[in-house]
Amino acid sequence: MAHSRYKVREIAQQAGLSEATVDRVLHNRPGVREGTRAEVAQAIIDLDKQQSQLRLAGRKYLFDVVMQAPPRFSGAFREAVEAVLPSLAPAVVRIRFHFRETGSVPAMVDVLDKLIKRPSHGIIVKSPDTPEVSDAIDRLTEAGIPVVTYATDVPGSSRVGYVGIENRAAGETAAYLLEQWLYNTPSSVLITLSSNAFRGEEEREMGFRGALRRSGSVGGFGSQRTLIDISESEGLDTTVEHLVLDTLERNPDIEAVYSIGGGNTATVRAFEKLGRSCRVFIAHDLDEDNRQLLRDKKISAVLEHDLRSDANLACRMLIQARGGLSGVTTAMSPIRIITPYNMP
């Protein structure tokens, strides 16, 4: 690897490695794992994107974003975080990213525990809501490292707050839209989740089911619809397509989809492979996949929230927790309904 214009100390801090290890990588010395070389290379890329922060003279913070999500979501959030860093002035914030497309709860806990030693000034985390993760967040808090949960909460932990939409209301909104479009047709509905361990997804499903039940009391068809859910796909296209194909073949009345956990390109492909029509398709998050599906009018609407506003609020909450700000106002992110005709 060629010599970098950054100091070894800066690269080591960004990568979470020792200065000696980074020095060995930079000088192409033997005995270094390829994975470690990749970490150093990624750290330099991240520093390139955040180099404007390195020149500032305000109070400095090094935050970590820990996220289990498909790249279409984690990549969009990375871009949002990097875009808002200059707006946090006079604070000087740099970010390290720890993204996993899939993973076990022990692996997530291991990443969080390691950040106690690296060290971190604060953590934004999207993770399953399990006792093990909650305990890991408590250990970070005890070590003086504030944690903000994002998109899906871990409310039993000592996190300083949650940033994202009100997930139950999002599910209710999806049910309302679906009922307006399906009207008096008794179509069955497919609900797709990435994992039952994410509290945010569970709350969306609860809101969706509850709103459909209530619609029956005012003459709607919602309470009479058959709802079929699939989960544990982790939002991965290959897994989603296999599960959806199997479910469609066993349920010929499915004509609508509420996608809570993603993998929408794969879901659309499954319908097309079987020659089945989808009358209504409600999805979440305006990532590149969903943008294209909206342009092609293969999904009906996307429930979206402003990732940059979320990133800004999460960082300010961490800065406040460390005494660098006061009066940060927290609120749930507004839910925006995006169609092919009003995409930002």
Coordinates of C-alpha atoms in Angstrom, one line a residue:
M1 CA 0.0 0.0 0.0
A2 CA 1.3 3.4 -0.9
H3 CA 2.2 5.9 1.8
S4 CA -0.9 7.9 2.9
R5 CA -1.1 11.7 3.4
Y6 CA -2.7 11.1 6.8
K7 CA -0.7 10.5 9.9
V8 CA -0.5 6.9 11.1
R9 CA -2.2 8.0 14.3
E10 CA -5.2 9.3 12.4
I11 CA -5.5 6.2 10.3
A12 CA -5.2 4.0 13.4
Q13 CA -7.9 5.9 15.2
Q14 CA -10.2 5.7 12.2
A15 CA -9.6 2.0 11.7
G16 CA -9.7 1.1 15.4
L17 CA -6.3 -0.6 15.0
S18 CA -2.9 -0.1 16.7
E19 CA -0.4 2.4 15.1
A20 CA 2.1 -0.5 14.8
T21 CA -0.4 -2.5 12.7
V22 CA -1.2 0.4 10.5
D23 CA 2.5 1.1 10.0
R24 CA 3.0 -2.5 8.9
V25 CA 0.2 -2.2 6.4
L26 CA 1.4 1.1 5.0
H27 CA 4.9 -0.3 4.4
N28 CA 3.7 -3.6 3.0
R29 CA 5.4 -5.6 5.7
P30 CA 4.6 -9.3 5.9
G31 CA 2.4 -11.0 8.6
V32 CA -0.7 -8.8 8.2
R33 CA -4.1 -10.4 7.3
E34 CA -5.8 -9.3 4.2
G35 CA -8.8 -8.4 6.3
T36 CA -6.6 -5.9 8.3
R37 CA -5.3 -4.4 5.1
A38 CA -8.9 -3.9 3.9
E39 CA -9.7 -2.2 7.2
V40 CA -6.8 0.2 6.7
A41 CA -7.8 0.9 3.1
Q42 CA -11.4 1.6 4.2
A43 CA -10.2 3.9 7.0
I44 CA -8.3 6.0 4.4
I45 CA -11.4 6.2 2.2
D46 CA -13.4 7.3 5.1
L47 CA -10.8 10.0 6.0
D48 CA -10.9 11.2 2.4
K49 CA -14.6 11.7 2.7
Q50 CA -14.4 13.4 6.1
Q51 CA -11.1 15.3 5.6
S52 CA -12.9 18.7 5.9
Q53 CA -13.5 17.7 9.6
L54 CA -9.8 17.1 10.2
R55 CA -8.9 20.8 9.5
L56 CA -11.4 22.2 12.0
A57 CA -10.4 23.3 15.5
G58 CA -13.6 22.8 17.6
R59 CA -14.1 20.2 20.2
K60 CA -13.5 16.8 18.6
Y61 CA -15.6 13.7 18.8
L62 CA -15.2 10.2 17.2
F63 CA -18.5 8.4 16.9
D64 CA -19.3 4.9 15.7
V65 CA -22.2 3.7 13.6
V66 CA -23.0 0.0 14.2
M67 CA -25.6 -1.4 11.9
Q68 CA -27.0 -4.7 10.8
A69 CA -28.8 -4.0 7.5
P70 CA -28.5 -4.7 3.8
P71 CA -26.0 -2.4 1.9
R72 CA -28.9 -0.5 0.2
F73 CA -29.9 0.9 3.6
S74 CA -26.6 1.1 5.4
G75 CA -25.0 2.8 2.4
A76 CA -27.8 5.4 2.3
F77 CA -27.3 6.1 6.0
R78 CA -23.5 6.4 5.5
E79 CA -24.1 9.0 2.8
A80 CA -26.5 10.9 5.1
V81 CA -24.1 10.9 8.0
E82 CA -21.2 12.1 5.9
A83 CA -23.3 14.9 4.4
V84 CA -24.3 16.4 7.8
L85 CA -20.9 16.4 9.5
P86 CA -20.1 20.0 8.5
S87 CA -23.5 21.2 9.9
L88 CA -22.4 20.0 13.4
A89 CA -19.8 22.8 13.7
P90 CA -18.3 24.1 15.9
A91 CA -18.1 20.4 17.1
V92 CA -15.7 18.4 14.9
V93 CA -17.2 14.9 14.4
R94 CA -15.6 12.0 12.7
I95 CA -17.3 8.7 12.1
R96 CA -16.3 5.0 12.0
F97 CA -18.7 2.6 10.3
H98 CA -19.3 -1.0 11.3
F99 CA -21.8 -2.5 8.9
R100 CA -22.9 -6.1 8.8
E101 CA -25.3 -7.4 6.1
T102 CA -26.1 -10.4 8.2
G103 CA -24.9 -11.6 11.6
S104 CA -25.6 -13.2 14.9
V105 CA -26.4 -11.4 18.1
P106 CA -23.1 -12.5 19.6
A107 CA -21.3 -10.9 16.7
M108 CA -23.2 -7.6 17.2
V109 CA -22.4 -7.7 21.0
D110 CA -18.7 -8.4 20.2
V111 CA -18.5 -5.2 18.0
L112 CA -20.2 -3.1 20.7
D113 CA -17.9 -4.5 23.5
K114 CA -14.8 -3.7 21.4
L115 CA -15.8 -0.1 21.2
I116 CA -15.2 0.3 24.9
K117 CA -11.5 -0.2 24.4
R118 CA -11.0 1.6 21.0
P119 CA -12.4 4.0 22.4
S120 CA -15.6 5.7 21.1
H121 CA -17.2 9.0 22.1
G122 CA -20.6 7.8 21.2
I123 CA -22.4 5.1 19.2
I124 CA -25.4 5.0 16.8
V125 CA -26.7 1.5 16.6
K126 CA -29.3 -0.4 14.6
S127 CA -29.6 -3.8 16.1
P128 CA -32.0 -6.5 17.2
D129 CA -33.7 -6.0 20.5
T130 CA -32.4 -8.8 22.6
P131 CA -31.2 -9.1 26.3
E132 CA -27.6 -9.6 25.1
V133 CA -27.7 -6.4 23.0
S134 CA -29.4 -4.5 25.8
D135 CA -26.7 -5.6 28.3
A136 CA -23.9 -4.6 25.8
I137 CA -25.5 -1.1 25.6
D138 CA -25.6 -0.9 29.4
R139 CA -21.8 -1.8 29.5
L140 CA -21.1 1.0 27.1
T141 CA -23.1 3.4 29.2
E142 CA -21.2 2.3 32.4
A143 CA -18.0 3.0 30.5
G144 CA -19.2 6.6 29.8
I145 CA -20.0 6.0 26.1
P146 CA -23.5 7.2 25.2
V147 CA -25.6 5.2 22.7
V148 CA -28.4 6.2 20.5
T149 CA -30.6 3.6 18.8
Y150 CA -31.7 4.1 15.2
A151 CA -34.6 2.9 13.1
T152 CA -35.4 0.1 15.6
D153 CA -35.2 0.6 19.4
V154 CA -33.8 -1.3 22.3
P155 CA -36.0 0.4 25.0
G156 CA -35.0 -1.8 27.9
S157 CA -31.4 -0.6 27.6
S158 CA -29.7 2.6 29.0
R159 CA -29.5 4.2 25.6
V160 CA -29.9 8.0 25.7
G161 CA -32.6 8.0 23.1
Y162 CA -34.1 6.6 19.9
V163 CA -34.0 8.3 16.5
G164 CA -36.4 7.3 13.7
I165 CA -40.0 7.1 12.8
E166 CA -42.8 6.0 15.1
N167 CA -43.0 2.5 13.7
R168 CA -46.4 1.5 14.9
A169 CA -47.8 4.7 13.1
A170 CA -45.9 3.7 10.0
G171 CA -47.7 0.3 10.0
E172 CA -51.0 2.0 10.5
T173 CA -50.3 4.3 7.6
A174 CA -49.5 1.4 5.4
A175 CA -52.7 -0.3 6.3
Y176 CA -54.7 2.8 5.5
L177 CA -53.1 3.2 2.1
L178 CA -53.6 -0.5 1.3
E179 CA -57.3 -0.4 2.2
Q180 CA -57.9 2.7 0.1
W181 CA -56.4 1.0 -3.0
L182 CA -57.9 -2.5 -2.5
Y183 CA -61.2 -1.0 -1.5
N184 CA -63.8 -3.8 -1.6
T185 CA -61.7 -6.6 -3.0
P186 CA -61.0 -9.5 -0.6
S187 CA -57.3 -9.9 -1.6
S188 CA -54.9 -11.6 0.8
V189 CA -51.8 -9.6 1.8
L190 CA -48.2 -10.7 2.1
I191 CA -46.2 -9.1 4.9
T192 CA -42.4 -9.5 4.6
L193 CA -40.0 -8.9 7.5
S194 CA -36.2 -9.3 7.7
S195 CA -36.2 -10.5 11.3
N196 CA -38.6 -10.8 14.2
A197 CA -35.8 -9.7 16.5
F198 CA -36.0 -6.1 15.2
R199 CA -38.4 -4.2 17.5
G200 CA -39.1 -1.6 14.8
E201 CA -40.3 -4.3 12.3
E202 CA -42.5 -5.9 15.0
E203 CA -44.1 -2.6 15.8
R204 CA -44.8 -1.9 12.1
E205 CA -46.5 -5.2 11.8
M206 CA -48.5 -4.7 15.0
G207 CA -49.7 -1.3 13.8
F208 CA -50.6 -2.7 10.3
R209 CA -52.6 -5.6 11.7
G210 CA -54.3 -3.4 14.3
A211 CA -55.4 -0.8 11.7
L212 CA -56.8 -3.5 9.4
R213 CA -58.8 -5.0 12.3
R214 CA -60.2 -1.6 13.2
S215 CA -61.1 -0.9 9.5
G216 CA -63.6 -3.8 9.8
S217 CA -65.6 -2.0 12.4
V218 CA -66.4 0.9 10.0
G219 CA -67.4 -1.3 7.1
G220 CA -63.9 -2.0 5.6
F221 CA -62.6 -5.3 4.4
G222 CA -59.4 -5.2 6.5
S223 CA -60.6 -7.5 9.3
Q224 CA -61.6 -10.1 6.8
R225 CA -58.3 -10.2 4.8
T226 CA -56.0 -13.1 5.2
L227 CA -52.5 -11.9 6.2
I228 CA -49.5 -14.1 5.4
D229 CA -46.1 -13.1 6.8
I230 CA -42.6 -14.3 6.0
S231 CA -39.6 -13.4 8.1
E232 CA -35.9 -14.2 8.9
S233 CA -34.9 -13.3 5.3
E234 CA -32.5 -10.6 6.7
G235 CA -33.7 -8.5 3.7
L236 CA -31.4 -10.4 1.3
D237 CA -32.7 -10.6 -2.2
T238 CA -31.9 -14.3 -2.8
T239 CA -33.6 -15.4 0.4
V240 CA -36.5 -13.1 -0.1
E241 CA -37.2 -14.3 -3.6
H242 CA -37.1 -18.0 -2.5
L243 CA -39.5 -17.3 0.4
V244 CA -41.9 -15.2 -1.6
L245 CA -42.1 -17.7 -4.5
D246 CA -42.9 -20.5 -2.1
T247 CA -45.5 -18.4 -0.3
L248 CA -47.2 -17.2 -3.6
E249 CA -47.4 -20.8 -4.9
R250 CA -49.2 -21.9 -1.7
N251 CA -51.5 -18.8 -1.5
P252 CA -53.1 -17.9 -4.9
D253 CA -55.2 -15.1 -3.3
I254 CA -52.2 -12.8 -2.5
E255 CA -52.6 -9.6 -4.5
A256 CA -51.0 -7.1 -2.1
V257 CA -47.7 -6.7 -0.3
Y258 CA -46.6 -4.7 2.8
S259 CA -42.8 -4.9 2.8
I260 CA -41.4 -4.1 6.2
G261 CA -38.0 -5.6 5.9
G262 CA -36.9 -4.9 2.3
G263 CA -35.8 -7.1 -0.6
N264 CA -38.5 -5.5 -2.8
T265 CA -36.8 -6.1 -6.1
A266 CA -36.8 -9.8 -5.3
T267 CA -40.4 -9.7 -4.2
V268 CA -41.5 -8.1 -7.5
R269 CA -39.4 -10.6 -9.4
A270 CA -41.2 -13.5 -7.7
F271 CA -44.6 -12.1 -8.7
E272 CA -43.3 -11.7 -12.3
K273 CA -41.9 -15.2 -12.5
L274 CA -45.2 -16.7 -11.6
G275 CA -47.2 -14.3 -13.8
R276 CA -49.0 -13.0 -10.8
S277 CA -50.3 -9.4 -10.5
C278 CA -49.7 -7.3 -7.4
R279 CA -52.5 -4.7 -7.0
V280 CA -50.9 -2.8 -4.1
F281 CA -47.3 -2.8 -2.9
I282 CA -46.3 -0.6 0.1
A283 CA -42.6 -0.4 1.0
H284 CA -40.2 1.4 3.4
D285 CA -37.1 3.6 2.7
L286 CA -36.3 5.5 -0.4
D287 CA -33.1 3.6 -1.3
E288 CA -31.9 3.1 -4.9
D289 CA -33.9 -0.1 -5.3
N290 CA -37.1 1.5 -4.3
R291 CA -36.5 4.6 -6.4
Q292 CA -36.2 2.4 -9.5
L293 CA -39.2 0.3 -8.6
L294 CA -41.2 3.5 -8.1
R295 CA -40.0 4.9 -11.5
D296 CA -41.1 1.6 -13.1
K297 CA -44.4 1.8 -11.2
K298 CA -43.8 -1.7 -9.8
I299 CA -44.5 -0.6 -6.3
S300 CA -47.3 1.7 -5.2
A301 CA -45.8 3.9 -2.5
V302 CA -42.8 4.2 -0.1
L303 CA -43.0 5.3 3.5
E304 CA -39.9 7.4 3.9
H305 CA -38.2 9.6 6.4
D306 CA -35.3 12.1 6.1
L307 CA -32.1 10.2 6.7
R308 CA -30.0 13.4 6.9
S309 CA -32.3 14.8 9.6
D310 CA -32.0 11.5 11.5
A311 CA -28.2 11.5 11.2
N312 CA -28.0 15.2 12.4
L313 CA -30.3 14.5 15.4
A314 CA -28.5 11.3 16.4
C315 CA -25.1 13.1 16.4
R316 CA -26.4 16.1 18.3
M317 CA -27.9 13.8 20.9
L318 CA -24.5 12.1 21.4
I319 CA -22.7 15.5 21.6
Q320 CA -25.3 16.6 24.2
A321 CA -24.8 13.4 26.2
R322 CA -21.1 14.3 26.4
G323 CA -21.8 17.8 27.6
G324 CA -21.0 19.6 24.3
L325 CA -24.5 20.9 23.7
S326 CA -27.7 21.6 25.5
G327 CA -31.4 21.9 24.6
V328 CA -31.4 19.3 21.8
T329 CA -35.0 18.7 21.0
T330 CA -35.9 15.1 20.1
A331 CA -39.0 14.1 18.1
M332 CA -40.0 11.2 15.9
S333 CA -39.1 11.6 12.3
P334 CA -42.1 12.6 10.1
I335 CA -43.4 9.8 7.9
R336 CA -43.5 10.9 4.2
I337 CA -45.6 9.0 1.6
I338 CA -43.6 8.9 -1.7
T339 CA -45.2 7.9 -5.0
P340 CA -43.8 7.9 -8.5
Y341 CA -44.9 11.5 -8.9
N342 CA -43.4 13.2 -5.8
M343 CA -39.9 11.5 -5.5
P344 CA -37.5 14.0 -4.0

